PDB file of C-alpha atoms in Angstrom:
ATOM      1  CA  UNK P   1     -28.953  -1.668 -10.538  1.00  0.00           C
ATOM      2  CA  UNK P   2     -26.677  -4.216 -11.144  1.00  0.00           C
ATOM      3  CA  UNK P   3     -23.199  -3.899  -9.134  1.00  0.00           C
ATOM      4  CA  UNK P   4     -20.135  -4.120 -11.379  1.00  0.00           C
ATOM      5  CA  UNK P   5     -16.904  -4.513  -9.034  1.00  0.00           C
ATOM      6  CA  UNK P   6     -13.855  -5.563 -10.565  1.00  0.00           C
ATOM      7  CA  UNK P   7     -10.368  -7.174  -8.960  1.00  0.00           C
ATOM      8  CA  UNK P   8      -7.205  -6.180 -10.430  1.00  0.00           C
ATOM      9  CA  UNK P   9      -4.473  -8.611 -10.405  1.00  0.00           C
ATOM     10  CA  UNK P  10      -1.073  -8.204 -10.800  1.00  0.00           C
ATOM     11  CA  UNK P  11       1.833 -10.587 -11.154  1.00  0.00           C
ATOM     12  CA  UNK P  12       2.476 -12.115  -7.363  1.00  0.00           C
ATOM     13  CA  UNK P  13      -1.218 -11.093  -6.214  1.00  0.00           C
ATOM     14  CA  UNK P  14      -2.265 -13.774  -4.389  1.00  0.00           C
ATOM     15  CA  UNK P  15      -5.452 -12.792  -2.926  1.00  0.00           C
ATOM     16  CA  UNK P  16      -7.182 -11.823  -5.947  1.00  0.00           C
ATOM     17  CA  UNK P  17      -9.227 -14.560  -5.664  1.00  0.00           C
ATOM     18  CA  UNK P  18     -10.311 -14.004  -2.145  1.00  0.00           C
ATOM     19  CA  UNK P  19     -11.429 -10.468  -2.553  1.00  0.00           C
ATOM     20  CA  UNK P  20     -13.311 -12.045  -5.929  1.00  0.00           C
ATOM     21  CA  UNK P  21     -15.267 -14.539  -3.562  1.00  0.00           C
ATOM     22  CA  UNK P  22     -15.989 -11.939  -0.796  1.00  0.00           C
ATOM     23  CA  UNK P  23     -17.311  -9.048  -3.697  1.00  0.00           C
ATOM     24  CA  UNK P  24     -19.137 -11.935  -5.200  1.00  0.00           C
ATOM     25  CA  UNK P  25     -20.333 -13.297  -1.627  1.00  0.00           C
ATOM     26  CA  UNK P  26     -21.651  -9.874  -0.330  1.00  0.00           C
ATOM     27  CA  UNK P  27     -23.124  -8.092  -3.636  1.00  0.00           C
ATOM     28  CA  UNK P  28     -24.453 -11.544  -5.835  1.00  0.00           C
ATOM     29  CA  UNK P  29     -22.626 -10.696  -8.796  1.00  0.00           C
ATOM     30  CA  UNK P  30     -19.591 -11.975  -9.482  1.00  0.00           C
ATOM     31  CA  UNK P  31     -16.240  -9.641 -10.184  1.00  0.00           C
ATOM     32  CA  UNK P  32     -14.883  -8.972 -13.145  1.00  0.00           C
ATOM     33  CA  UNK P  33     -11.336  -9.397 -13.582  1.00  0.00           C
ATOM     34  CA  UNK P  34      -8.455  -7.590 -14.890  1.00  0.00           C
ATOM     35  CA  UNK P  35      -5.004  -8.400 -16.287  1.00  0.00           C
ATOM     36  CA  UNK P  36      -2.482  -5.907 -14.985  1.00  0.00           C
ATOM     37  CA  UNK P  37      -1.286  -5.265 -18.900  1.00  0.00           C
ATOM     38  CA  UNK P  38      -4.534  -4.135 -19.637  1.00  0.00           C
ATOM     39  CA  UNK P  39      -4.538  -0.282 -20.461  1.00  0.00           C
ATOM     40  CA  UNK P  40      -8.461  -0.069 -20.341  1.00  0.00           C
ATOM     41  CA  UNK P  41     -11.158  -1.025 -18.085  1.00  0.00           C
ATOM     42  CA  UNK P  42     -14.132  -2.747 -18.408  1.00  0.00           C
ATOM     43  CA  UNK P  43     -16.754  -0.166 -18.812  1.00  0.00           C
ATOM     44  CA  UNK P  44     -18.737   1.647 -16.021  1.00  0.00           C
ATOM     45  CA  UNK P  45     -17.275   0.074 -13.160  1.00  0.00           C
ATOM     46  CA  UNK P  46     -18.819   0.328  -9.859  1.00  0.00           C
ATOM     47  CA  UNK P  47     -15.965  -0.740  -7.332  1.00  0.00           C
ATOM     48  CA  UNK P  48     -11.701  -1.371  -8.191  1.00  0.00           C
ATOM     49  CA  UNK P  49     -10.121  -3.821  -5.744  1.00  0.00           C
ATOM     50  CA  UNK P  50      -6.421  -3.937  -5.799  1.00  0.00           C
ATOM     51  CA  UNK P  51      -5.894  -7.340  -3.877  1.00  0.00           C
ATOM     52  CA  UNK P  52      -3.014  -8.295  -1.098  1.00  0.00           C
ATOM     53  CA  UNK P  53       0.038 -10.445  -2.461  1.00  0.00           C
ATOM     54  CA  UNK P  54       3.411  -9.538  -3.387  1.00  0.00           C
ATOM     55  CA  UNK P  55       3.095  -7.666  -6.864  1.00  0.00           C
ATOM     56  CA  UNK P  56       6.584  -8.366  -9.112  1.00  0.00           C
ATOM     57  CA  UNK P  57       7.933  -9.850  -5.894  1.00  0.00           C
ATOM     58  CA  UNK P  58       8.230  -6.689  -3.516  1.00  0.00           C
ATOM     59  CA  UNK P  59      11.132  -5.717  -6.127  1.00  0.00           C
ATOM     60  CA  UNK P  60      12.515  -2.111  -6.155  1.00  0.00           C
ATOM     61  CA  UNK P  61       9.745  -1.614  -3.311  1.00  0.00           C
ATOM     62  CA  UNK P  62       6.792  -3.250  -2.417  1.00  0.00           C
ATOM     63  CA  UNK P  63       3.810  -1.969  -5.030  1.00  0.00           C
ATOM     64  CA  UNK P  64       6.426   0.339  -6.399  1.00  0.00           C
ATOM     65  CA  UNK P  65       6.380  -1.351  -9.936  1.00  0.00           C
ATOM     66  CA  UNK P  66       2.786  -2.439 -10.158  1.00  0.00           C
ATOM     67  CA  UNK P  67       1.948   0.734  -9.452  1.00  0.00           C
ATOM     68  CA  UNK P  68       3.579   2.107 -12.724  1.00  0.00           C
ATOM     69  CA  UNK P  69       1.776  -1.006 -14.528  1.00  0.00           C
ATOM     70  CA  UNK P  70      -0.627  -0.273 -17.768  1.00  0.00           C
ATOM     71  CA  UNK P  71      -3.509  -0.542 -15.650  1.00  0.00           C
ATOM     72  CA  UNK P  72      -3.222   1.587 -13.210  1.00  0.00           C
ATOM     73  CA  UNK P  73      -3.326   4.836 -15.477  1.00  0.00           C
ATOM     74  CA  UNK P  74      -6.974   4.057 -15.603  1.00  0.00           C
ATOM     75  CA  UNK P  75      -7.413   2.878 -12.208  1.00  0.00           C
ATOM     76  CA  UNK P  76      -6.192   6.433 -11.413  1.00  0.00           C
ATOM     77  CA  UNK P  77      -8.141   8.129 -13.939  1.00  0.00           C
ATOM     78  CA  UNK P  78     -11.619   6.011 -12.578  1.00  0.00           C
ATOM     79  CA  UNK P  79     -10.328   7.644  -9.041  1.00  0.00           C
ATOM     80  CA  UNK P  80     -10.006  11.084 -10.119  1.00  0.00           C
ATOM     81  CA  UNK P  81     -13.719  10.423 -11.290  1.00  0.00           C
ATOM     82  CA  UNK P  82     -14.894   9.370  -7.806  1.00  0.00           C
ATOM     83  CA  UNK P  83     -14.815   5.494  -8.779  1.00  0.00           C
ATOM     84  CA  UNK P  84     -14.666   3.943  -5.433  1.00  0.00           C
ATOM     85  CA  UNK P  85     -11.011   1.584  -4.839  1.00  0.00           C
ATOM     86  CA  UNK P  86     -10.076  -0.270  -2.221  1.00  0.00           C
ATOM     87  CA  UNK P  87      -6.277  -1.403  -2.052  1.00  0.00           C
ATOM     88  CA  UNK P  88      -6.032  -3.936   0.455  1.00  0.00           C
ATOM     89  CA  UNK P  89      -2.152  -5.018   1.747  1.00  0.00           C
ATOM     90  CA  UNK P  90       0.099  -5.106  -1.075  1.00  0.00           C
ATOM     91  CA  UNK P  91      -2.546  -3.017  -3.073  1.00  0.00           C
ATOM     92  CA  UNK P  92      -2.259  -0.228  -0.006  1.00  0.00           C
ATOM     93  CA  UNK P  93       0.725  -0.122  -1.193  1.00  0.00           C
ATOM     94  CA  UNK P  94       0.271   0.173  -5.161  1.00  0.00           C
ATOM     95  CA  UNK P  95      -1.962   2.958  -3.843  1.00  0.00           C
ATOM     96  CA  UNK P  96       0.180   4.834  -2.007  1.00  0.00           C
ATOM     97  CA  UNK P  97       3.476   4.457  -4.637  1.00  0.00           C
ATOM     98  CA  UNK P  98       0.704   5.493  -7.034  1.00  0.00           C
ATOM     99  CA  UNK P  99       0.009   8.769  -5.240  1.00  0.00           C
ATOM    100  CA  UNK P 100      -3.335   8.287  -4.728  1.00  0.00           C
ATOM    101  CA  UNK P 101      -2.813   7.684  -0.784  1.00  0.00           C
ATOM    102  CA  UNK P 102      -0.320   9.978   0.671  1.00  0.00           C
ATOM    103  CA  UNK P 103       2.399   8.231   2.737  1.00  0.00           C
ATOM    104  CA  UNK P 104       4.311   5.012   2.097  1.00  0.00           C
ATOM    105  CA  UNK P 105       4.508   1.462   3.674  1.00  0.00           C
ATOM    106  CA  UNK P 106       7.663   0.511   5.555  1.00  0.00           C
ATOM    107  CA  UNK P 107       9.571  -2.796   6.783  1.00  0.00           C
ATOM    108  CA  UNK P 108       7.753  -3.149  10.120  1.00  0.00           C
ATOM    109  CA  UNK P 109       9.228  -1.607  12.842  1.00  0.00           C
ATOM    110  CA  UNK P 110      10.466  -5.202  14.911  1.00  0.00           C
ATOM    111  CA  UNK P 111      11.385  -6.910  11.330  1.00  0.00           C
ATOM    112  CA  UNK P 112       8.941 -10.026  11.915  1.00  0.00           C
ATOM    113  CA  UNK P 113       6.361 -10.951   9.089  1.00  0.00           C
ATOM    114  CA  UNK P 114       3.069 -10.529  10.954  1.00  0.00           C
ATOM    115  CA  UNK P 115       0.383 -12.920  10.423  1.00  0.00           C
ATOM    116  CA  UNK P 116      -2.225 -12.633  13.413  1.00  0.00           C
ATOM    117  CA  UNK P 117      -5.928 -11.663  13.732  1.00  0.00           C
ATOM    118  CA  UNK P 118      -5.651  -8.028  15.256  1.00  0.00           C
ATOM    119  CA  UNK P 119      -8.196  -5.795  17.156  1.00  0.00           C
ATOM    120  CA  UNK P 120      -8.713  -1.950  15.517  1.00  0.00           C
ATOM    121  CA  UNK P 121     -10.947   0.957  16.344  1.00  0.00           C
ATOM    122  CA  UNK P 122     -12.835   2.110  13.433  1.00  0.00           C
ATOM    123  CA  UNK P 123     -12.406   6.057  13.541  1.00  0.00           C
ATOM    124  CA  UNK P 124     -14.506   6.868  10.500  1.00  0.00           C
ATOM    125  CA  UNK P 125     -17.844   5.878   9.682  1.00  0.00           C
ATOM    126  CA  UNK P 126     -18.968   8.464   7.624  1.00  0.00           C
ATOM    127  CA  UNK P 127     -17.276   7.079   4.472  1.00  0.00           C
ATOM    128  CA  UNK P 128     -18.616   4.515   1.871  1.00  0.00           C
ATOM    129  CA  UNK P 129     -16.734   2.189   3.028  1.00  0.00           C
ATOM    130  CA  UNK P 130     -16.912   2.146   6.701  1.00  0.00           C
ATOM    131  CA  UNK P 131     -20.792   3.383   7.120  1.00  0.00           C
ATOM    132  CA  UNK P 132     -22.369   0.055   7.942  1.00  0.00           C
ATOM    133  CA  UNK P 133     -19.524  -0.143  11.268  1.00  0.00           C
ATOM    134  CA  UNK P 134     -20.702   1.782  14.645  1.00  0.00           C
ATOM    135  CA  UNK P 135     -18.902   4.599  15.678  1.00  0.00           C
ATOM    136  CA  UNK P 136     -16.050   3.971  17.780  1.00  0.00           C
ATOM    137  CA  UNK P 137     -16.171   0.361  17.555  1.00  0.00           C
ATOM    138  CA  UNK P 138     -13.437  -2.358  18.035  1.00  0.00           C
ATOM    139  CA  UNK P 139     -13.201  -4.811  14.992  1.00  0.00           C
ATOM    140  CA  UNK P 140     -10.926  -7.849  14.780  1.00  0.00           C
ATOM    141  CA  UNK P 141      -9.421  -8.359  11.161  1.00  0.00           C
ATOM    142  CA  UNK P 142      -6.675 -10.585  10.179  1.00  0.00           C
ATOM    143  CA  UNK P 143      -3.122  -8.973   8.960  1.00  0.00           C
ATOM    144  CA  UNK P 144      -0.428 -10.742   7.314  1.00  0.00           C
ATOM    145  CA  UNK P 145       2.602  -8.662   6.044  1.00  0.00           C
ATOM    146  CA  UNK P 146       5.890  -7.362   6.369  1.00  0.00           C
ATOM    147  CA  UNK P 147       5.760  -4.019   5.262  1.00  0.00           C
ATOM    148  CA  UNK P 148       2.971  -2.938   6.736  1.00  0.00           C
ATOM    149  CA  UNK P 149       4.545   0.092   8.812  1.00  0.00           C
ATOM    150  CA  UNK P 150       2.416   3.455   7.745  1.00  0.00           C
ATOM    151  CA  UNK P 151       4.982   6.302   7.068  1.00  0.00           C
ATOM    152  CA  UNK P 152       3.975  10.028   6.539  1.00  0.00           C
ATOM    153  CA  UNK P 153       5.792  13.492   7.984  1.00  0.00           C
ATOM    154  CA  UNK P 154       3.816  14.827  10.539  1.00  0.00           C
ATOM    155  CA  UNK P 155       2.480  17.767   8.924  1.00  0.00           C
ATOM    156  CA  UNK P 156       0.498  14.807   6.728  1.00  0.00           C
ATOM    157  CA  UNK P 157      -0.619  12.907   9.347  1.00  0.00           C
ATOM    158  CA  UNK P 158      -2.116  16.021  11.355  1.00  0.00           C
ATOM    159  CA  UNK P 159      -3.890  16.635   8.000  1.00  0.00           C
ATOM    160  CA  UNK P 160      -4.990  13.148   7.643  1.00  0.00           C
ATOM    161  CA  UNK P 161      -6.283  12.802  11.467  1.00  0.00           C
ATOM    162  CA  UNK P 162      -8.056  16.240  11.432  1.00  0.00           C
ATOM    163  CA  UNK P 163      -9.612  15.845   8.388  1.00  0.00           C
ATOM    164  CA  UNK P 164     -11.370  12.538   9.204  1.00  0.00           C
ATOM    165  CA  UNK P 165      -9.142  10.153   6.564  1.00  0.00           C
ATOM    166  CA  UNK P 166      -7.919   7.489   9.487  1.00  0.00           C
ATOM    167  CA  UNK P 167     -10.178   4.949   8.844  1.00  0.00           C
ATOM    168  CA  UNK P 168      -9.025   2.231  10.989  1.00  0.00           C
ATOM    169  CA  UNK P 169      -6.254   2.234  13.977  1.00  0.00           C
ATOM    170  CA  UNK P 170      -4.487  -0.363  15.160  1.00  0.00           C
ATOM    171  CA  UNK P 171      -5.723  -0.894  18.966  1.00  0.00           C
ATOM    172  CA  UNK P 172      -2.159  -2.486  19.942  1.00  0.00           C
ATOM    173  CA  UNK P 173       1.216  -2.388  18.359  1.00  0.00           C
ATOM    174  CA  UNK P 174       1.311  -4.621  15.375  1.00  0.00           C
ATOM    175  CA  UNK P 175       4.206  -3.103  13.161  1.00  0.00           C
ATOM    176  CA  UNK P 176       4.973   0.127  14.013  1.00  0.00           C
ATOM    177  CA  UNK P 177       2.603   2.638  11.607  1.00  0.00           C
ATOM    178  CA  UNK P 178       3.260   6.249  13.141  1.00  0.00           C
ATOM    179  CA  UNK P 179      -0.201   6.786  15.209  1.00  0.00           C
ATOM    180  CA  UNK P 180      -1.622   3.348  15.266  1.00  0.00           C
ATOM    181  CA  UNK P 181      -2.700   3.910  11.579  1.00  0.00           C
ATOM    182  CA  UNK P 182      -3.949   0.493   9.841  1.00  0.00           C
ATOM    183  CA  UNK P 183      -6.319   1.907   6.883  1.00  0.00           C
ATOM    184  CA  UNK P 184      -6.803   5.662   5.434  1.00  0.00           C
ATOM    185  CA  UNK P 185      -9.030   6.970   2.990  1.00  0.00           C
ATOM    186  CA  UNK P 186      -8.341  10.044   0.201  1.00  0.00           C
ATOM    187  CA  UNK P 187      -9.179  13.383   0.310  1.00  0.00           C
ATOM    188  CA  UNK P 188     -12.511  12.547  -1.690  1.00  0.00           C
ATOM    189  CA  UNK P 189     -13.200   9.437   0.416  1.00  0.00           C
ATOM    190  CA  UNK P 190     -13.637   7.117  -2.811  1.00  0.00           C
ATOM    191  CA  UNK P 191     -10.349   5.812  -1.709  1.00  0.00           C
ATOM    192  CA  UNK P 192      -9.151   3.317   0.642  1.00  0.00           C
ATOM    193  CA  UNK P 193      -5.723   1.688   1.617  1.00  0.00           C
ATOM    194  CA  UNK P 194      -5.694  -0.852   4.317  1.00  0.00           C
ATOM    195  CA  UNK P 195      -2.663  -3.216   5.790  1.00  0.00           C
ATOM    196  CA  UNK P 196      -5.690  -5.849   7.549  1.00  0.00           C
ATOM    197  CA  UNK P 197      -8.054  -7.970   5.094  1.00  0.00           C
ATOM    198  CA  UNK P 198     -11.565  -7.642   5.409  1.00  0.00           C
ATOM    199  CA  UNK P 199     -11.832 -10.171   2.443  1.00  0.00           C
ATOM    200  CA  UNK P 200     -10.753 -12.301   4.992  1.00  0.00           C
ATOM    201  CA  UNK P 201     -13.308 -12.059   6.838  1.00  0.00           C
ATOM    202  CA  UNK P 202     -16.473 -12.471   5.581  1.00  0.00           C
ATOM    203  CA  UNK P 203     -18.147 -15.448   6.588  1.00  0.00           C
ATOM    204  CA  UNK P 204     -18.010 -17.011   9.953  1.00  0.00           C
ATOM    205  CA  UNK P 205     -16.672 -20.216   8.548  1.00  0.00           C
ATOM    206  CA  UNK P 206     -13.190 -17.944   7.840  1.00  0.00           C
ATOM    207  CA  UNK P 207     -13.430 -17.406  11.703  1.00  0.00           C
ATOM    208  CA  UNK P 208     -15.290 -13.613  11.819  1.00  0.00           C
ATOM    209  CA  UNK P 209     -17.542 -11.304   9.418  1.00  0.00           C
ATOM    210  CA  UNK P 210     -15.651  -7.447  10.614  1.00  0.00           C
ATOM    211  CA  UNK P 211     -14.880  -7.232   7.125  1.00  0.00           C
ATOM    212  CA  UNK P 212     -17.910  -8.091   5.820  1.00  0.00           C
ATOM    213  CA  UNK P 213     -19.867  -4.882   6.605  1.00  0.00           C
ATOM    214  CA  UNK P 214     -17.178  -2.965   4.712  1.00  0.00           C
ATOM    215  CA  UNK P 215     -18.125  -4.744   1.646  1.00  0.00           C
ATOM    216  CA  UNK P 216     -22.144  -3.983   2.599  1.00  0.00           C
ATOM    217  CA  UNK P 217     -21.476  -0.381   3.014  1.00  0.00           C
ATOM    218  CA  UNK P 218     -19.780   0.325  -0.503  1.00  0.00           C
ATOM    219  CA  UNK P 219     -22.284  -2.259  -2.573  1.00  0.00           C
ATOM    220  CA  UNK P 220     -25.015  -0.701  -0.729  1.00  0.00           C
ATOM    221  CA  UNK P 221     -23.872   3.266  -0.709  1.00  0.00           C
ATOM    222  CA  UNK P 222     -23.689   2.775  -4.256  1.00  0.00           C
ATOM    223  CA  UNK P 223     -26.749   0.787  -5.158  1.00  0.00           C
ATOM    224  CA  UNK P 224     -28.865   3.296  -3.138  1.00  0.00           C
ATOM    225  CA  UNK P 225     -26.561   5.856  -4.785  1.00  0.00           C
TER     226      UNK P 225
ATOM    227  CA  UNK Q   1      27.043   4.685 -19.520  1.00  0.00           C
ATOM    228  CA  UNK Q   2      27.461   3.610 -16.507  1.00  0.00           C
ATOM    229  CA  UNK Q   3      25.236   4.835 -13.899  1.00  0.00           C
ATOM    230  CA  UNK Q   4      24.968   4.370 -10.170  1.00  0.00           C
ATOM    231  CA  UNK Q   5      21.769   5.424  -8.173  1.00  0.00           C
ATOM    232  CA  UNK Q   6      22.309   5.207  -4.440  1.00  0.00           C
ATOM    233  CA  UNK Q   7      18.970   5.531  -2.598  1.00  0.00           C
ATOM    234  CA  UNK Q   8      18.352   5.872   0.566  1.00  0.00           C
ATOM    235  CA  UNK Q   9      16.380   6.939   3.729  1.00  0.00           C
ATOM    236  CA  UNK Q  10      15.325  10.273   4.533  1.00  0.00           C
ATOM    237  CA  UNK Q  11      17.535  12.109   7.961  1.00  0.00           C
ATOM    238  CA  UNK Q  12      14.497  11.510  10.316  1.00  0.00           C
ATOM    239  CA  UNK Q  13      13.067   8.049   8.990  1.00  0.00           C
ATOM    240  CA  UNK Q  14      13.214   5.207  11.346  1.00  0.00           C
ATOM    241  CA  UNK Q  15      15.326   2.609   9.519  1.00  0.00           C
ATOM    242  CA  UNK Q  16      14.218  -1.003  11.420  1.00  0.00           C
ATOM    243  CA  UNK Q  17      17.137  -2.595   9.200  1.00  0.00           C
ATOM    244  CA  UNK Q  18      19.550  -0.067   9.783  1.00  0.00           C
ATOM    245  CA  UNK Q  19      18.597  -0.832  13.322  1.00  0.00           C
ATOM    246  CA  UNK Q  20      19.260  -4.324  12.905  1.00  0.00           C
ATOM    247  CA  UNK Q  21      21.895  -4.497  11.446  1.00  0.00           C
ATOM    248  CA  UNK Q  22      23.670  -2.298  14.140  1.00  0.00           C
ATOM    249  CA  UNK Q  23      22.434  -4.561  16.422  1.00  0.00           C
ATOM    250  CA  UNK Q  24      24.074  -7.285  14.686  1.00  0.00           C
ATOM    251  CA  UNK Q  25      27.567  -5.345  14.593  1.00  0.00           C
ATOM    252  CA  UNK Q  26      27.135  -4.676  18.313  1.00  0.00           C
ATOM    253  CA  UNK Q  27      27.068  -8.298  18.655  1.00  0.00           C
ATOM    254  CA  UNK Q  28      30.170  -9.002  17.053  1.00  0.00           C
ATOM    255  CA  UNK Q  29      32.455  -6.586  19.233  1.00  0.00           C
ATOM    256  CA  UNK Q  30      32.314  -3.883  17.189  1.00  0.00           C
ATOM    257  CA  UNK Q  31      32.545  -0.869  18.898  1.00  0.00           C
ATOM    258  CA  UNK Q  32      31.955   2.965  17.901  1.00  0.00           C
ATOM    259  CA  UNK Q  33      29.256   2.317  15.537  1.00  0.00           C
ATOM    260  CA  UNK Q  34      26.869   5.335  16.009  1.00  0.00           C
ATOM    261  CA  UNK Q  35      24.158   4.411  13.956  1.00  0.00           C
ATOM    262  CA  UNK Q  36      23.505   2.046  10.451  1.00  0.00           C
ATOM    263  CA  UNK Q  37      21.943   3.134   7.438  1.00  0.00           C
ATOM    264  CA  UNK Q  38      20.576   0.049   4.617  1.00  0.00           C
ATOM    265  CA  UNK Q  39      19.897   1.723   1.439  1.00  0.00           C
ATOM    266  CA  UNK Q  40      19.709   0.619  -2.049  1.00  0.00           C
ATOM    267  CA  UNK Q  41      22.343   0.571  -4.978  1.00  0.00           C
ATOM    268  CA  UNK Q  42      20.615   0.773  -8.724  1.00  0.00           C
ATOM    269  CA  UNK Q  43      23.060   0.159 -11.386  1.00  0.00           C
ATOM    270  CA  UNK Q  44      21.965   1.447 -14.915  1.00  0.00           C
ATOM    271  CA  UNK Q  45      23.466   1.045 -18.401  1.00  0.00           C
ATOM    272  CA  UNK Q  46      22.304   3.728 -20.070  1.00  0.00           C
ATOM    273  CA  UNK Q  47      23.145   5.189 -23.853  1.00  0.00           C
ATOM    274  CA  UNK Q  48      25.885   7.702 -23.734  1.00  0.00           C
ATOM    275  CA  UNK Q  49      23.860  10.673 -24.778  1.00  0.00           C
ATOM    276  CA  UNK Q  50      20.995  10.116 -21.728  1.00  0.00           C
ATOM    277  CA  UNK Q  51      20.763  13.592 -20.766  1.00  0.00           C
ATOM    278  CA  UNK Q  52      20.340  14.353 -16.358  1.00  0.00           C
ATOM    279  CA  UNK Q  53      17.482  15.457 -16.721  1.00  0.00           C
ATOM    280  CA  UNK Q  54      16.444  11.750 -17.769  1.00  0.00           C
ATOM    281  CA  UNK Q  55      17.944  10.094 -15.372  1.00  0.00           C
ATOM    282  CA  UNK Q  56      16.305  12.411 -12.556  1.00  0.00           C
ATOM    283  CA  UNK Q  57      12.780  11.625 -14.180  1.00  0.00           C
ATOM    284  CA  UNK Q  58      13.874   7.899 -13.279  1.00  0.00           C
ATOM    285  CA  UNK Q  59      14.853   8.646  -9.870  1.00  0.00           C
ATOM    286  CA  UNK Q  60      11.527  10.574  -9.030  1.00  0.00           C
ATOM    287  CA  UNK Q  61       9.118   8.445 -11.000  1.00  0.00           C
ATOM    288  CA  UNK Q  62      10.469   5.044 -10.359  1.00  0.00           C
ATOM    289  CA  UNK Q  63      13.542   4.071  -8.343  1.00  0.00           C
ATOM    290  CA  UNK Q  64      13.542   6.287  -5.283  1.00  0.00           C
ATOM    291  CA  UNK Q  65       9.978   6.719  -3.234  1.00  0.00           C
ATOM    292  CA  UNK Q  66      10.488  10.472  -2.880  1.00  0.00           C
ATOM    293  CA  UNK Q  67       8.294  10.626   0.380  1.00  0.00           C
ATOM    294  CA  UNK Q  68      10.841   8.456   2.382  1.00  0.00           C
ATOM    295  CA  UNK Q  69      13.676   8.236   0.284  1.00  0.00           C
ATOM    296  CA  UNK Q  70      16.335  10.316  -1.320  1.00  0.00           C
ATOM    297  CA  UNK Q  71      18.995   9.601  -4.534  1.00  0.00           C
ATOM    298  CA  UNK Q  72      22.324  10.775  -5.648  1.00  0.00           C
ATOM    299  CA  UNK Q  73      23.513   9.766  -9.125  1.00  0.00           C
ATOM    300  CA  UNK Q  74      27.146   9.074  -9.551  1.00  0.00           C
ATOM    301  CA  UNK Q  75      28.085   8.634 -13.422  1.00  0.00           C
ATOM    302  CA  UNK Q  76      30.698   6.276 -13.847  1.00  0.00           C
TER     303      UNK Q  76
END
């Protein structure tokens, strides 16, 4: 089965092009790619990437306007179906003002722009995307952001921490997400929103492959699928 | 129309440029500042007959993120 992954990108994305290479890198077929204006799809899509960058320049709030863009009425309607997205960054945050993560993404808490390779535990790895990653493990991932601060009311984050949806935790303070939170996955598990780029990291010559076996765990959950 | 939206934090969310920004007033001798709020002012020009209802639809489904922020309209 051939895999069909597709990278949306929005006006200010800027690492489109990097999750492109890592999709393309990992599953041998390179990603489509999609025009925020576009109201459809391409068809039967196997994977939706919403790359990092700073969609319509953080205005209003950051992801709050792509998130309301044409295309993302049918990336919500692929999620809905159980199409498996990753937002990575800024596209954590298209997810979340989208409502399909609960939560939002704040300034970080000491006001710095954070651009460091980081150390996180990976709490789930019963999900598609986290399978390939032992249990318990410490990754190192690079983040880069500003608004990368995880808000949700506590009765939300007790839901989201009993019901297995933290993905990844911060081991250290990095920018002030209530519990350490870095990534966290939906209800159904077919989504993802993370602050750190595994795109990033895919190839030792990028200086580490953590993010690589996320990419390996979706292609293959859903090839084997 | 004139319309102001005034957005702002949630009672209860931590507010790093709120926090800042106090900081900063401490700095400059100022006194008796208990604590500092930085929202957002949206300032619409809307046709006359733009009922509230509208203009609350905007508020929820665009310019304030109702799970950290709330709005108050003020017509002009």
């Amino acid at each position: 089965m051939a895999f069909r992954g597709a990278v949306i990108t929005f006006p200010g994305s800027n690492c489109d092009r990097d999750m492109a290479v890592a999709l393309e890198n990992v599953s041998g077929v390179p990603a489509l790619r999609v025009w925020h204006g576009e109201a459809d799809l391409p068809e039967a899509l196997d994977f939706i990437a919403l790359p990092g960058g700073f969609s319509y320049g953080d205005y209003l709030r950051c992801g709050a306007i792509a998130s309301r863009s044409p295309v993302m009425r049918s990336v919500i309607a692929a999620a809905d179906r159980g199409v498996p997205v990753l937002g990575v960054c800024n596209g954590f945050q298209v997810l979340t003002e989208a409502g399909l993560l609960p939560g939002a993404l704040m300034r970080n808490a000491e006001l710095h722009f954070t651009c460091r390779t980081v150390p996180l535990t990976v709490e789930n790895t019963q999900s598609l995307f986290t399978s390939g990653y032992d249990a318990g493990s410490t990754i190192m991932l690079p983040v880069a952001h500003h608004d990368g601060n995880y808000f949700a009311d506590d009765a939300t984050l007790d839901r989201l921490e009993g019901d297995g949806r933290v993905a990844f935790r911060y081991c250290g303070a990095v920018n002030g997400s209530q519990r350490g939170i870095a990534g966290i996955l939906n209800d159904a598990g077919n989504v993802l929103g993370m602050m750190p780029h595994p795109e990033r990291a895919v190839e030792p010559e990028l200086g580490g492959t953590d993010g690589r076996i996320l990419f390996e765990s979706a292609i293959r959950g859903l090839v084997t699928a | 129309m004139k319309v102001r939206v005034h957005v702002s934090l949630k009672p209860g969310v931590l507010d790093p440029q709120g926090r800042a920004v106090h900081h900063a007033l401490e700095g400059l001798g100022f006194t008796g500042v208990d604590d500092v709020r930085v929202g957002r002012l949206v300032e619409l020009d809307v046709a006359d007959d733009t009922t509230d209802a509208a203009l609350d639809e905007m508020c929820r489904k665009l310019l304030a993120n109702m799970v950290i922020e709330n709005y108050r309209i003020e017509k002009l």
